[in-house]
């Protein structure tokens, strides 16, 4: 009997554990009515009136933030932005077979994209700051991490949107997925004529939008939101066909794009490892490296200065590419002695590298020099003041033989602070009276403009 009870007891414990986790991870707990959630998302789809003006102002704010490289300003702009509405509307429409909502969401997303790019292009056409800062450059090319952020961020957004009590998750998703900065960067690309920046940034926005919509669609289907019912069965079938085709056209390319991004990310990691391992040479220095990825033929381009790498070594380096999963990759070396190498560019890169390495040291030295110059100036002023005071004091006090004056730092141990004190030492042929000492101290206070003078009579 005991042997039979043990399996039953184990099954009960497992069952209780499963029930516990089911209760903990139940998305239906605290869920808003499905129709209320659908209505909530529908209201945020349309760009019209105030919503459109808020978008324009947010784009200007984000463009300024990218222009001056201010992360805080960019985050603020993303909090203001209403871009999440139509993107989540597309996923919701696909999930509930609402073709009208799908058309409306896509139309408004197109309007938002157009307005955003035009606004940012206008700003970057007139701003005097034309350099591409790091915040802007970070939005020119998507990585696998952008895909994951968009997917999980979108999941968090639709789950939060389906709750009775709305949280700050949706603004957080807008920040995490960074929908607005890529559109501003695309505008920068148009304003400066940089096609690479434009398409790279727009590609990043597309990836983010697709995966946020996809995650919305998945949660809507998982939570079994009610699908739109049609009186006309033929029209219902047509709508569902359109929705299915649209969903497949969205999901299949997005999965393929994610696969390509994953491959490129792993390739770039292997390429950087190859450069670090193979070009750590005592008499040769890397000036710059450029990684060019293509699915069928990629290139690692390295510019070197110093002792040349001969042809036999280059052949061996190309052979070692396959050891790091770098098949279909070609190595191109630009060395200082090559006729096709731009030596002026190499020299410029070397000087730039040396300057950047020593910039902190130069600043530190400049600060020390300035401090020493101030101390020397103070010392010269004090020396001149002592001589002038001594010559004046001997007129009033003929018994004065020696006189010195210094600024001293006194540690106040009781109050744990430092005070500045004027210290005067005077030597007289005949010891002065207390009244003469007092008068001499008062005179020093007036002449040195000091609140406190410590006078020592020898």
CSV table of C-alpha atoms in Angstrom, one decimal:
chain,number,residue,atom,x,y,z
A,1,UNK,CA,0.0,0.0,0.0
A,2,UNK,CA,2.8,2.4,0.9
A,3,UNK,CA,4.4,1.8,-2.6
A,4,UNK,CA,1.1,2.7,-4.3
A,5,UNK,CA,0.7,5.9,-2.2
A,6,UNK,CA,4.1,7.3,-3.1
A,7,UNK,CA,3.3,7.8,-6.8
A,8,UNK,CA,-0.1,9.3,-5.9
A,9,UNK,CA,1.5,11.7,-3.5
A,10,UNK,CA,4.2,12.7,-6.1
A,11,UNK,CA,1.5,13.3,-8.7
A,12,UNK,CA,-0.5,15.5,-6.3
A,13,UNK,CA,2.6,17.5,-5.5
A,14,UNK,CA,3.3,18.0,-9.2
A,15,UNK,CA,-0.3,18.9,-9.8
A,16,UNK,CA,-0.3,21.5,-7.1
A,17,UNK,CA,3.0,22.9,-8.5
A,18,UNK,CA,1.5,23.2,-11.9
A,19,UNK,CA,-1.7,24.9,-10.5
A,20,UNK,CA,0.5,27.3,-8.6
A,21,UNK,CA,2.5,28.3,-11.7
A,22,UNK,CA,-0.7,28.5,-13.8
A,23,UNK,CA,-2.2,30.9,-11.3
A,24,UNK,CA,1.0,32.9,-11.2
A,25,UNK,CA,1.3,33.2,-15.0
A,26,UNK,CA,-2.4,33.5,-15.9
A,27,UNK,CA,-2.9,36.4,-18.3
A,28,UNK,CA,-6.6,36.4,-17.7
A,29,UNK,CA,-6.1,37.7,-14.1
A,30,UNK,CA,-6.9,41.4,-14.0
A,31,UNK,CA,-7.7,41.4,-17.7
A,32,UNK,CA,-9.9,44.2,-19.1
A,33,UNK,CA,-12.9,43.2,-21.2
A,34,UNK,CA,-11.7,42.3,-24.7
A,35,UNK,CA,-14.0,44.8,-26.4
A,36,UNK,CA,-12.8,47.5,-24.1
A,37,UNK,CA,-9.1,46.7,-25.0
A,38,UNK,CA,-10.0,46.7,-28.7
A,39,UNK,CA,-11.7,50.0,-28.3
A,40,UNK,CA,-8.7,51.4,-26.4
A,41,UNK,CA,-6.3,50.4,-29.2
A,42,UNK,CA,-8.6,51.8,-31.9
A,43,UNK,CA,-8.7,55.2,-30.2
A,44,UNK,CA,-4.9,55.4,-30.3
A,45,UNK,CA,-4.6,54.4,-34.0
A,46,UNK,CA,-5.7,57.6,-35.7
A,47,UNK,CA,-3.3,60.6,-36.3
A,48,UNK,CA,-5.5,63.6,-36.5
A,49,UNK,CA,-5.6,67.0,-34.8
A,50,UNK,CA,-3.7,67.1,-31.5
A,51,UNK,CA,-2.3,63.6,-32.0
A,52,UNK,CA,-0.6,64.7,-35.2
A,53,UNK,CA,0.8,67.9,-33.7
A,54,UNK,CA,2.1,66.0,-30.7
A,55,UNK,CA,3.9,63.7,-33.1
A,56,UNK,CA,5.5,66.7,-35.0
A,57,UNK,CA,6.7,68.3,-31.8
A,58,UNK,CA,8.1,65.0,-30.5
A,59,UNK,CA,10.0,64.5,-33.8
A,60,UNK,CA,11.5,68.0,-33.4
A,61,UNK,CA,12.5,67.1,-29.8
A,62,UNK,CA,14.0,63.8,-30.8
A,63,UNK,CA,15.9,65.4,-33.8
A,64,UNK,CA,17.4,68.0,-31.4
A,65,UNK,CA,18.4,65.2,-29.0
A,66,UNK,CA,20.1,63.2,-31.8
A,67,UNK,CA,21.7,66.4,-33.1
A,68,UNK,CA,23.3,67.3,-29.7
A,69,UNK,CA,23.8,63.7,-28.7
A,70,UNK,CA,21.6,63.9,-25.6
A,71,UNK,CA,20.1,60.6,-24.4
A,72,UNK,CA,17.8,62.3,-21.9
A,73,UNK,CA,16.2,64.4,-24.6
A,74,UNK,CA,15.7,61.4,-26.9
A,75,UNK,CA,14.0,59.5,-24.1
A,76,UNK,CA,11.7,62.4,-23.4
A,77,UNK,CA,10.7,62.6,-27.1
A,78,UNK,CA,10.0,58.9,-27.2
A,79,UNK,CA,7.7,59.3,-24.1
A,80,UNK,CA,5.8,62.0,-25.9
A,81,UNK,CA,5.5,60.1,-29.2
A,82,UNK,CA,2.1,58.4,-30.1
A,83,UNK,CA,3.7,56.1,-32.7
A,84,UNK,CA,2.9,52.9,-30.8
A,85,UNK,CA,-0.9,53.2,-31.6
A,86,UNK,CA,-1.1,52.2,-35.3
A,87,UNK,CA,1.6,49.6,-35.0
A,88,UNK,CA,-0.3,47.8,-32.2
A,89,UNK,CA,-3.5,48.4,-34.2
A,90,UNK,CA,-2.1,46.4,-37.1
A,91,UNK,CA,-1.4,43.4,-34.9
A,92,UNK,CA,-4.8,43.7,-33.2
A,93,UNK,CA,-6.6,43.9,-36.6
A,94,UNK,CA,-4.8,40.8,-37.9
A,95,UNK,CA,-5.6,38.9,-34.7
A,96,UNK,CA,-9.4,39.7,-34.7
A,97,UNK,CA,-9.9,39.6,-38.6
A,98,UNK,CA,-10.9,43.3,-38.6
A,99,UNK,CA,-10.0,44.4,-42.1
A,100,UNK,CA,-11.3,48.0,-41.6
A,101,UNK,CA,-9.0,48.4,-38.6
A,102,UNK,CA,-6.1,47.0,-40.5
A,103,UNK,CA,-6.6,49.5,-43.4
A,104,UNK,CA,-7.0,52.4,-40.9
A,105,UNK,CA,-3.9,51.4,-38.9
A,106,UNK,CA,-1.7,51.0,-42.0
A,107,UNK,CA,-3.0,54.3,-43.4
A,108,UNK,CA,-2.3,56.2,-40.2
A,109,UNK,CA,1.1,54.5,-39.8
A,110,UNK,CA,2.0,55.6,-43.3
A,111,UNK,CA,0.9,59.2,-42.5
A,112,UNK,CA,2.9,59.2,-39.3
A,113,UNK,CA,6.0,57.9,-41.1
A,114,UNK,CA,5.7,60.5,-43.8
A,115,UNK,CA,5.1,63.4,-41.4
A,116,UNK,CA,8.0,62.2,-39.2
A,117,UNK,CA,10.5,62.0,-42.0
A,118,UNK,CA,9.5,65.3,-43.5
A,119,UNK,CA,9.7,67.0,-40.1
A,120,UNK,CA,13.1,65.6,-39.3
A,121,UNK,CA,14.4,66.4,-42.8
A,122,UNK,CA,13.3,70.0,-42.4
A,123,UNK,CA,15.1,70.2,-39.0
A,124,UNK,CA,18.4,68.7,-40.2
A,125,UNK,CA,18.3,70.8,-43.4
A,126,UNK,CA,18.6,74.0,-41.3
A,127,UNK,CA,20.5,73.0,-38.2
A,128,UNK,CA,24.1,74.3,-38.1
A,129,UNK,CA,25.3,71.0,-36.4
A,130,UNK,CA,25.9,68.6,-39.3
A,131,UNK,CA,28.1,65.9,-37.6
A,132,UNK,CA,26.6,62.5,-37.1
A,133,UNK,CA,26.8,61.9,-33.3
A,134,UNK,CA,26.9,58.4,-31.6
A,135,UNK,CA,23.2,58.4,-30.7
A,136,UNK,CA,22.4,59.0,-34.4
A,137,UNK,CA,24.9,56.5,-35.8
A,138,UNK,CA,23.4,53.8,-33.4
A,139,UNK,CA,20.2,54.0,-35.4
A,140,UNK,CA,21.6,53.3,-38.9
A,141,UNK,CA,21.8,49.5,-38.7
A,142,UNK,CA,19.6,47.0,-36.9
A,143,UNK,CA,21.1,44.1,-34.9
A,144,UNK,CA,19.6,40.9,-33.5
A,145,UNK,CA,19.2,42.7,-30.2
A,146,UNK,CA,16.9,45.2,-31.9
A,147,UNK,CA,14.7,42.3,-33.1
A,148,UNK,CA,14.6,40.8,-29.6
A,149,UNK,CA,13.8,44.1,-28.0
A,150,UNK,CA,11.0,44.8,-30.4
A,151,UNK,CA,9.5,41.3,-29.9
A,152,UNK,CA,9.6,41.2,-26.2
A,153,UNK,CA,8.7,44.9,-25.9
A,154,UNK,CA,5.7,44.4,-28.1
A,155,UNK,CA,4.6,41.5,-25.9
A,156,UNK,CA,4.9,43.6,-22.8
A,157,UNK,CA,2.9,46.4,-24.5
A,158,UNK,CA,-0.1,44.4,-25.6
A,159,UNK,CA,-0.2,42.6,-22.2
A,160,UNK,CA,-0.2,45.9,-20.4
A,161,UNK,CA,-2.8,47.3,-22.8
A,162,UNK,CA,-5.2,44.5,-22.0
A,163,UNK,CA,-5.2,45.1,-18.2
A,164,UNK,CA,-8.0,46.9,-16.3
A,165,UNK,CA,-5.4,49.1,-14.7
A,166,UNK,CA,-3.1,50.6,-17.3
A,167,UNK,CA,0.6,50.7,-16.3
A,168,UNK,CA,3.5,52.7,-17.7
A,169,UNK,CA,4.6,49.7,-19.8
A,170,UNK,CA,3.4,51.1,-23.2
A,171,UNK,CA,5.6,54.3,-22.9
A,172,UNK,CA,8.4,52.0,-21.7
A,173,UNK,CA,8.0,49.9,-24.8
A,174,UNK,CA,8.2,53.1,-27.0
A,175,UNK,CA,11.5,53.9,-25.2
A,176,UNK,CA,12.9,50.4,-25.4
A,177,UNK,CA,12.1,49.8,-29.0
A,178,UNK,CA,13.1,53.3,-30.0
A,179,UNK,CA,10.6,53.8,-32.8
A,180,UNK,CA,11.1,57.5,-33.2
A,181,UNK,CA,14.9,58.0,-33.4
A,182,UNK,CA,15.2,55.8,-36.6
A,183,UNK,CA,12.7,58.0,-38.4
A,184,UNK,CA,14.6,61.1,-37.3
A,185,UNK,CA,17.9,59.4,-38.5
A,186,UNK,CA,16.2,58.6,-41.9
A,187,UNK,CA,15.3,62.4,-42.1
A,188,UNK,CA,19.0,63.2,-41.4
A,189,UNK,CA,20.0,60.8,-44.2
A,190,UNK,CA,17.7,62.7,-46.6
A,191,UNK,CA,18.8,66.1,-45.4
A,192,UNK,CA,22.5,65.2,-45.8
A,193,UNK,CA,22.1,63.1,-49.0
A,194,UNK,CA,23.4,60.0,-47.2
A,195,UNK,CA,21.3,57.1,-48.7
A,196,UNK,CA,23.0,54.5,-46.4
A,197,UNK,CA,21.8,56.3,-43.3
A,198,UNK,CA,18.3,56.7,-44.7
A,199,UNK,CA,17.7,53.1,-45.7
A,200,UNK,CA,19.6,51.7,-42.7
A,201,UNK,CA,17.5,53.7,-40.2
A,202,UNK,CA,14.2,53.0,-42.1
A,203,UNK,CA,15.1,49.3,-42.1
A,204,UNK,CA,15.5,49.5,-38.3
A,205,UNK,CA,12.1,51.2,-37.9
A,206,UNK,CA,10.5,48.6,-40.2
A,207,UNK,CA,12.0,45.7,-38.1
A,208,UNK,CA,10.8,47.3,-34.9
A,209,UNK,CA,7.3,47.9,-36.3
A,210,UNK,CA,6.9,44.4,-37.7
A,211,UNK,CA,7.9,42.6,-34.5
A,212,UNK,CA,5.8,44.8,-32.3
A,213,UNK,CA,2.8,44.0,-34.6
A,214,UNK,CA,3.7,40.3,-34.6
A,215,UNK,CA,3.9,40.2,-30.8
A,216,UNK,CA,0.5,42.0,-30.5
A,217,UNK,CA,-1.0,39.4,-33.0
A,218,UNK,CA,0.4,36.5,-31.0
A,219,UNK,CA,-1.0,37.7,-27.6
A,220,UNK,CA,-4.4,38.6,-29.2
A,221,UNK,CA,-4.7,35.0,-30.6
A,222,UNK,CA,-3.3,33.5,-27.3
A,223,UNK,CA,-5.9,35.3,-25.2
A,224,UNK,CA,-8.6,34.4,-27.7
A,225,UNK,CA,-9.9,37.9,-28.4
A,226,UNK,CA,-13.3,37.7,-30.2
A,227,UNK,CA,-13.0,37.8,-33.9
A,228,UNK,CA,-15.1,40.2,-35.9
A,229,UNK,CA,-18.3,38.6,-37.1
A,230,UNK,CA,-19.9,39.3,-40.5
A,231,UNK,CA,-23.5,38.8,-41.6
A,232,UNK,CA,-22.3,38.1,-45.2
A,233,UNK,CA,-20.3,34.8,-45.0
A,234,UNK,CA,-18.8,35.4,-48.4
A,235,UNK,CA,-17.4,38.8,-47.2
A,236,UNK,CA,-16.1,37.2,-44.0
A,237,UNK,CA,-14.2,34.6,-46.0
A,238,UNK,CA,-12.8,37.3,-48.3
A,239,UNK,CA,-11.7,39.4,-45.3
A,240,UNK,CA,-10.1,36.4,-43.6
A,241,UNK,CA,-8.2,35.6,-46.8
A,242,UNK,CA,-6.9,39.1,-47.0
A,243,UNK,CA,-5.9,39.1,-43.3
A,244,UNK,CA,-4.1,35.7,-43.7
A,245,UNK,CA,-2.2,36.9,-46.8
A,246,UNK,CA,-1.2,40.1,-45.1
A,247,UNK,CA,-0.1,38.1,-41.9
A,248,UNK,CA,2.0,35.7,-44.0
A,249,UNK,CA,3.5,38.6,-46.1
A,250,UNK,CA,4.5,40.2,-42.8
A,251,UNK,CA,5.7,37.2,-40.8
A,252,UNK,CA,7.7,35.4,-43.5
A,253,UNK,CA,9.9,38.4,-44.5
A,254,UNK,CA,10.4,39.4,-40.9
A,255,UNK,CA,11.5,35.9,-39.9
A,256,UNK,CA,13.9,35.9,-42.9
A,257,UNK,CA,15.2,39.3,-42.0
A,258,UNK,CA,15.7,38.2,-38.4
A,259,UNK,CA,17.7,35.1,-39.6
A,260,UNK,CA,19.9,37.4,-41.8
A,261,UNK,CA,20.5,39.7,-38.9
A,262,UNK,CA,21.4,36.8,-36.6
A,263,UNK,CA,23.9,35.5,-39.3
A,264,UNK,CA,25.5,38.9,-39.7
A,265,UNK,CA,25.8,39.4,-35.9
A,266,UNK,CA,27.6,36.1,-35.5
A,267,UNK,CA,29.8,36.8,-38.5
A,268,UNK,CA,30.8,40.2,-37.1
A,269,UNK,CA,31.7,38.7,-33.8
A,270,UNK,CA,33.9,36.0,-35.4
A,271,UNK,CA,35.5,38.7,-37.7
A,272,UNK,CA,36.4,40.9,-34.7
A,273,UNK,CA,37.8,37.8,-32.9
A,274,UNK,CA,39.9,37.1,-36.0
A,275,UNK,CA,41.3,40.6,-36.2
A,276,UNK,CA,42.1,40.6,-32.4
A,277,UNK,CA,43.8,37.2,-32.6
A,278,UNK,CA,45.8,37.5,-35.8
A,279,UNK,CA,46.9,41.1,-35.8
A,280,UNK,CA,48.3,41.4,-32.3
A,281,UNK,CA,51.8,41.9,-33.6
A,282,UNK,CA,54.7,43.7,-31.9
A,283,UNK,CA,55.9,45.8,-34.8
A,284,UNK,CA,52.6,46.2,-36.7
A,285,UNK,CA,49.7,48.3,-35.6
A,286,UNK,CA,46.0,48.3,-36.8
A,287,UNK,CA,45.0,51.8,-38.0
A,288,UNK,CA,41.4,50.9,-38.9
A,289,UNK,CA,39.2,47.9,-39.8
A,290,UNK,CA,36.0,47.7,-41.9
A,291,UNK,CA,33.6,44.8,-41.9
A,292,UNK,CA,31.4,44.3,-45.0
A,293,UNK,CA,28.9,41.5,-44.7
A,294,UNK,CA,27.1,39.8,-47.6
A,295,UNK,CA,25.4,36.4,-47.4
A,296,UNK,CA,27.5,34.9,-50.3
A,297,UNK,CA,30.8,36.9,-50.0
A,298,UNK,CA,31.9,39.0,-47.1
A,299,UNK,CA,35.0,41.2,-46.7
A,300,UNK,CA,37.3,42.0,-43.7
A,301,UNK,CA,39.4,45.1,-44.6
A,302,UNK,CA,42.2,46.0,-42.3
A,303,UNK,CA,44.6,49.0,-42.6
A,304,UNK,CA,48.1,48.4,-41.1
A,305,UNK,CA,51.2,50.4,-40.4
A,306,UNK,CA,54.6,49.2,-39.4
A,307,UNK,CA,56.4,46.1,-40.4
A,308,UNK,CA,54.8,44.6,-43.5
A,309,UNK,CA,53.1,41.2,-43.7
A,310,UNK,CA,54.4,39.3,-46.7
A,311,UNK,CA,52.3,37.5,-49.3
A,312,UNK,CA,52.9,34.0,-47.8
A,313,UNK,CA,51.6,35.2,-44.4
A,314,UNK,CA,48.6,36.7,-46.1
A,315,UNK,CA,47.8,33.4,-47.7
A,316,UNK,CA,47.9,31.7,-44.3
A,317,UNK,CA,45.7,34.3,-42.8
A,318,UNK,CA,43.1,33.7,-45.5
A,319,UNK,CA,43.2,30.0,-44.8
A,320,UNK,CA,42.7,30.5,-41.1
A,321,UNK,CA,39.4,32.4,-41.8
A,322,UNK,CA,37.5,29.1,-42.0
A,323,UNK,CA,38.6,28.1,-38.6
A,324,UNK,CA,36.5,30.9,-37.1
A,325,UNK,CA,33.4,30.1,-39.2
A,326,UNK,CA,34.3,32.8,-41.7
A,327,UNK,CA,33.7,30.9,-44.9
A,328,UNK,CA,33.1,32.9,-48.0
A,329,UNK,CA,35.0,35.7,-46.4
A,330,UNK,CA,37.9,37.5,-48.1
A,331,UNK,CA,40.7,39.4,-46.2
A,332,UNK,CA,42.0,42.6,-47.7
A,333,UNK,CA,45.1,44.2,-46.1
A,334,UNK,CA,46.1,47.8,-46.7
A,335,UNK,CA,49.7,48.3,-45.7
A,336,UNK,CA,51.8,51.4,-45.5
A,337,UNK,CA,54.0,50.4,-48.4
A,338,UNK,CA,51.2,49.6,-50.8
A,339,UNK,CA,50.8,51.9,-53.9
A,340,UNK,CA,47.0,51.9,-53.5
A,341,UNK,CA,47.1,52.9,-49.8
A,342,UNK,CA,46.3,56.5,-49.0
A,343,UNK,CA,49.2,57.5,-46.8
A,344,UNK,CA,47.7,60.9,-46.0
A,345,UNK,CA,44.7,59.0,-44.5
A,346,UNK,CA,47.0,56.7,-42.6
A,347,UNK,CA,48.9,59.6,-41.2
A,348,UNK,CA,45.7,61.4,-40.3
A,349,UNK,CA,44.4,58.3,-38.5
A,350,UNK,CA,47.7,57.9,-36.6
A,351,UNK,CA,47.7,61.5,-35.4
A,352,UNK,CA,44.0,61.2,-34.4
A,353,UNK,CA,44.7,58.0,-32.5
A,354,UNK,CA,47.7,59.5,-30.7
A,355,UNK,CA,45.7,62.6,-29.9
A,356,UNK,CA,42.8,60.7,-28.4
A,357,UNK,CA,45.2,58.5,-26.4
A,358,UNK,CA,47.0,61.5,-24.9
A,359,UNK,CA,44.1,63.9,-24.7
A,360,UNK,CA,43.4,63.2,-21.0
A,361,UNK,CA,47.1,63.5,-20.2
A,362,UNK,CA,47.3,66.8,-22.0
A,363,UNK,CA,44.3,68.1,-20.1
A,364,UNK,CA,45.8,67.0,-16.8
A,365,UNK,CA,49.1,68.7,-17.6
A,366,UNK,CA,47.3,71.9,-18.7
A,367,UNK,CA,45.5,72.0,-15.4
A,368,UNK,CA,48.7,71.5,-13.4
A,369,UNK,CA,50.4,74.2,-15.4
A,370,UNK,CA,47.5,76.6,-14.7
A,371,UNK,CA,47.6,75.8,-11.0
A,372,UNK,CA,51.4,76.4,-10.9
A,373,UNK,CA,51.1,79.7,-12.8
A,374,UNK,CA,48.4,80.9,-10.3
A,375,UNK,CA,50.6,79.9,-7.4
A,376,UNK,CA,53.6,81.6,-8.9
A,377,UNK,CA,51.6,84.7,-9.6
A,378,UNK,CA,50.3,84.6,-6.0
A,379,UNK,CA,53.9,84.2,-4.7
A,380,UNK,CA,55.2,87.1,-6.8
A,381,UNK,CA,52.4,89.3,-5.6
A,382,UNK,CA,53.0,88.3,-2.0
A,383,UNK,CA,56.8,89.0,-2.3
A,384,UNK,CA,56.1,92.4,-3.8
A,385,UNK,CA,53.6,93.2,-1.1
A,386,UNK,CA,56.0,92.2,1.7
A,387,UNK,CA,58.7,94.5,0.4
A,388,UNK,CA,56.2,97.4,0.0
A,389,UNK,CA,54.8,96.9,3.5
A,390,UNK,CA,58.2,96.6,5.1
A,391,UNK,CA,59.3,99.9,3.5
A,392,UNK,CA,56.1,101.6,4.7
A,393,UNK,CA,56.3,100.0,8.2
A,394,UNK,CA,59.8,101.2,8.9
A,395,UNK,CA,58.6,104.8,8.5
A,396,UNK,CA,56.0,104.3,11.2
A,397,UNK,CA,58.1,102.0,13.4
A,398,UNK,CA,61.8,103.0,13.2
A,399,UNK,CA,62.7,100.1,15.6
A,400,UNK,CA,61.6,97.5,13.0
A,401,UNK,CA,64.6,95.4,11.8
A,402,UNK,CA,63.0,92.4,10.0
A,403,UNK,CA,59.5,91.8,8.6
A,404,UNK,CA,57.9,88.9,6.7
A,405,UNK,CA,54.3,88.2,5.7
A,406,UNK,CA,52.7,84.9,4.4
A,407,UNK,CA,49.3,83.4,3.8
A,408,UNK,CA,48.9,80.3,5.9
A,409,UNK,CA,46.4,77.4,5.9
A,410,UNK,CA,45.2,76.6,9.5
A,411,UNK,CA,43.4,73.3,10.2
A,412,UNK,CA,40.4,73.9,12.5
A,413,UNK,CA,40.2,70.5,14.2
A,414,UNK,CA,37.2,71.4,16.3
A,415,UNK,CA,35.0,72.3,13.3
A,416,UNK,CA,36.8,70.0,10.9
A,417,UNK,CA,37.5,72.7,8.3
A,418,UNK,CA,40.4,74.8,6.9
A,419,UNK,CA,40.9,78.6,7.4
A,420,UNK,CA,43.2,81.0,5.7
A,421,UNK,CA,45.3,83.2,8.0
A,422,UNK,CA,47.7,86.1,7.4
A,423,UNK,CA,50.8,85.4,9.4
A,424,UNK,CA,53.2,88.3,10.1
A,425,UNK,CA,56.6,88.0,11.9
A,426,UNK,CA,58.4,91.2,13.0
A,427,UNK,CA,61.6,91.8,14.8
A,428,UNK,CA,62.3,95.0,16.7
A,429,UNK,CA,65.5,96.4,18.2
A,430,UNK,CA,63.6,97.3,21.3
A,431,UNK,CA,60.6,95.2,22.4
A,432,UNK,CA,57.4,97.3,21.7
A,433,UNK,CA,54.8,97.9,24.3
A,434,UNK,CA,51.4,96.1,24.2
A,435,UNK,CA,49.8,99.3,22.8
A,436,UNK,CA,52.4,99.5,20.0
A,437,UNK,CA,51.8,95.8,19.2
A,438,UNK,CA,48.0,96.3,19.0
A,439,UNK,CA,48.5,99.4,16.8
A,440,UNK,CA,50.9,97.5,14.5
A,441,UNK,CA,48.5,94.6,14.2
A,442,UNK,CA,45.5,96.9,13.4
A,443,UNK,CA,47.7,98.6,10.7
A,444,UNK,CA,48.5,95.3,9.1
A,445,UNK,CA,44.8,94.3,8.9
A,446,UNK,CA,44.0,97.5,7.1
A,447,UNK,CA,47.0,97.3,4.7
A,448,UNK,CA,46.6,93.6,3.9
A,449,UNK,CA,42.7,93.8,3.8
A,450,UNK,CA,42.6,90.7,6.0
A,451,UNK,CA,40.0,89.9,8.7
A,452,UNK,CA,42.5,88.0,10.8
A,453,UNK,CA,46.2,88.7,11.2
A,454,UNK,CA,48.5,86.6,13.5
A,455,UNK,CA,51.4,88.8,14.6
A,456,UNK,CA,54.5,87.3,16.1
A,457,UNK,CA,57.0,89.7,17.7
A,458,UNK,CA,60.6,88.6,18.1
